[in-house]
Amino acid sequence: MSATAPWGWIVLIALGLCLGGLGWRLYGLLARPYRPDRAQPRGPAWRGIVYAFTWGMMPWAKESTRRHFLPYLRGVLFHLGIFATLATLVISPWRSALPAWIAPAGLVFTGIGAAGGLIGILMRIFDERLRALSCPDDYAAVALVTVWQAAGMAFWADLRWTGVFYILSALTLVAIPLTKIRHCIYFFFSRFFFGLFYGRRAVLG
């Protein structure tokens, strides 16, 4: 048994806690009373829903992203790094058997994500408007995910960082339902009801 094998089990336990916590959050969300729209629909809701999950997410679809494209791009790169770090965690047990090109690609994408996270933290610190809107949870969530991505980058650079990567992966998984990182499930609900509401009014789609 390798020295990092116990951490693999800890990551699995953390994953179970994460899924359980998200399930609890989801149950609370679905238990809230739903008030249907009583207005007569003027268009098909599905068009608005499709728009909300496709073109409605493009930078030119919203004034805020059109006027602040660089922060939008930073967010895209940050979240791209999150997906890359999650993929790193999933395939990490087979690291030595992977094709040679995987390691440089993983290093680049996790590094991009970590850089995006660091820039996001600095923006919250030095931008007066962002600082006024931010709470301790914002800083803690972004900092944890950024350090986790940096650990993923270190994992691709040197296998001796595997244990550290697993530790931070476990911490991040446990933190997801407890911090603002849980917006990963709220996002889909917000986009769905956004599209549903405006699609029925024939505004989107």
XYZ file of C-alpha atoms in Angstrom:
205
model
C 0.000 0.000 0.000
C 1.376 3.414 -0.959
C 1.843 6.181 1.570
C -0.976 8.189 -0.020
C -3.519 5.345 -0.096
C -5.096 6.314 3.267
C -5.699 9.798 1.901
C -7.637 8.250 -0.959
C -10.076 6.794 1.552
C -10.315 10.140 3.321
C -11.174 11.797 -0.005
C -13.919 9.221 -0.555
C -15.335 9.913 2.916
C -15.175 13.646 2.192
C -16.995 13.028 -1.096
C -19.747 11.198 0.789
C -20.063 14.102 3.233
C -20.131 16.533 0.314
C -22.903 14.665 -1.502
C -24.854 14.267 1.727
C -24.548 17.974 2.481
C -25.552 18.980 -1.027
C -28.491 16.573 -0.830
C -29.585 18.259 2.389
C -29.270 21.689 0.777
C -31.183 20.475 -2.259
C -33.929 19.029 -0.087
C -34.300 22.345 1.704
C -34.419 24.152 -1.628
C -37.092 21.883 -3.105
C -39.127 22.032 0.114
C -39.668 25.748 -0.318
C -43.173 26.632 -1.558
C -43.403 27.084 -5.298
C -45.662 29.858 -6.511
C -46.551 29.270 -10.150
C -46.738 32.175 -12.540
C -50.414 33.004 -12.966
C -49.929 35.311 -15.932
C -51.071 34.039 -19.311
C -47.986 32.793 -21.204
C -47.075 34.688 -24.359
C -44.407 32.283 -25.544
C -42.997 28.772 -24.965
C -41.034 28.495 -21.724
C -38.553 26.023 -23.201
C -37.109 28.664 -25.512
C -36.233 30.851 -22.578
C -34.707 27.908 -20.699
C -32.568 26.921 -23.691
C -31.458 30.524 -24.097
C -30.587 30.813 -20.400
C -28.214 27.832 -20.610
C -26.668 28.696 -24.002
C -26.526 32.141 -25.588
C -27.658 33.801 -22.394
C -24.359 32.839 -20.790
C -22.235 34.485 -23.472
C -20.368 37.668 -22.516
C -22.269 39.823 -24.996
C -25.657 38.770 -23.570
C -25.317 40.824 -20.384
C -24.351 44.446 -19.961
C -22.214 43.666 -16.911
C -19.993 41.270 -18.859
C -19.896 43.461 -21.972
C -18.576 46.316 -19.864
C -16.277 44.154 -17.717
C -14.954 41.531 -20.102
C -11.629 40.940 -18.345
C -13.238 40.048 -14.978
C -15.625 37.789 -16.906
C -12.674 36.098 -18.610
C -10.945 35.686 -15.240
C -14.036 33.938 -13.904
C -14.159 31.629 -16.907
C -10.510 30.658 -16.455
C -11.004 30.184 -12.704
C -13.898 27.800 -13.253
C -12.061 26.043 -16.075
C -9.303 25.395 -13.554
C -11.853 23.998 -11.101
C -13.039 21.452 -13.662
C -9.417 20.607 -14.474
C -8.617 20.084 -10.785
C -11.680 17.890 -10.334
C -10.564 15.837 -13.324
C -7.100 15.661 -11.770
C -8.589 14.249 -8.576
C -10.598 11.629 -10.466
C -7.668 10.338 -12.526
C -4.970 10.806 -9.874
C -4.827 7.103 -8.831
C -3.706 6.246 -12.381
C -1.193 9.094 -12.680
C 1.763 6.885 -13.609
C -0.173 5.072 -16.358
C -1.434 8.185 -18.148
C -0.060 9.390 -21.500
C 2.877 11.749 -21.214
C 0.956 14.763 -22.558
C -1.625 14.662 -19.766
C 0.747 16.020 -17.109
C 1.692 19.239 -18.973
C -1.968 19.849 -19.888
C -3.054 19.307 -16.296
C -0.287 21.579 -15.065
C -1.357 24.380 -17.403
C -5.093 24.227 -16.724
C -4.820 23.908 -12.947
C -2.240 26.703 -12.979
C -4.567 28.944 -14.992
C -7.320 28.289 -12.490
C -5.077 29.061 -9.523
C -3.946 32.293 -11.166
C -7.565 33.254 -11.812
C -8.425 32.580 -8.185
C -5.512 34.657 -6.914
C -6.515 37.560 -9.140
C -10.074 37.224 -7.832
C -8.876 37.499 -4.237
C -6.770 40.561 -5.048
C -9.723 42.152 -6.827
C -11.882 41.704 -3.722
C -9.167 43.264 -1.589
C -8.263 46.263 -3.741
C -11.526 47.020 -5.577
C -13.592 49.199 -3.262
C -16.918 48.072 -4.741
C -16.085 44.364 -4.551
C -14.690 44.788 -1.052
C -17.968 46.356 0.085
C -19.958 43.450 -1.356
C -17.692 40.696 -0.023
C -18.112 38.811 3.239
C -15.642 36.476 5.005
C -17.245 33.471 3.302
C -16.369 34.939 -0.111
C -12.693 35.245 0.760
C -12.519 31.835 2.461
C -14.248 29.991 -0.392
C -12.146 31.542 -3.153
C -8.920 31.130 -1.144
C -9.599 27.451 -0.422
C -10.419 26.635 -4.035
C -7.388 28.588 -5.234
C -5.010 26.733 -2.895
C -6.652 23.443 -3.934
C -5.986 24.240 -7.600
C -2.406 25.175 -6.756
C -2.032 21.794 -5.046
C -3.379 20.153 -8.194
C -0.734 22.002 -10.186
C 1.939 20.822 -7.741
C 0.643 17.250 -8.089
C 1.232 17.348 -11.845
C 4.690 18.834 -11.331
C 5.887 16.396 -8.647
C 4.231 13.240 -7.279
C 5.546 14.048 -3.809
C 2.689 16.560 -3.563
C 0.055 13.850 -3.934
C -0.697 13.671 -0.214
C -1.081 17.447 0.053
C -3.366 17.437 -2.965
C -5.568 14.767 -1.395
C -5.722 16.639 1.907
C -6.851 19.847 0.203
C -9.252 17.900 -2.000
C -10.900 16.430 1.106
C -11.126 19.859 2.750
C -12.628 21.394 -0.380
C -15.214 18.634 -0.756
C -16.328 18.984 2.868
C -16.489 22.774 2.496
C -18.701 22.756 -0.608
C -22.101 22.417 1.144
C -20.967 24.604 4.065
C -19.727 27.631 2.131
C -20.693 29.693 -0.886
C -19.112 27.049 -3.090
C -22.542 25.391 -2.923
C -23.648 27.841 -5.595
C -22.617 25.029 -7.942
C -26.100 23.549 -7.419
C -28.000 26.834 -7.057
C -26.642 28.000 -10.402
C -28.749 25.514 -12.340
C -31.936 26.465 -10.495
C -31.375 30.175 -10.994
C -30.753 29.776 -14.727
C -33.745 27.461 -15.129
C -36.237 29.786 -13.442
C -34.724 32.811 -15.164
C -35.338 31.201 -18.543
C -38.746 29.872 -17.508
C -39.987 33.272 -16.343
C -38.828 35.303 -19.333
C -39.473 32.555 -21.873
C -43.165 32.533 -20.894
C -43.232 36.257 -21.558
C -41.620 35.812 -24.982
C -38.732 38.048 -23.917
C -35.997 35.421 -24.383
C -35.506 32.676 -26.920
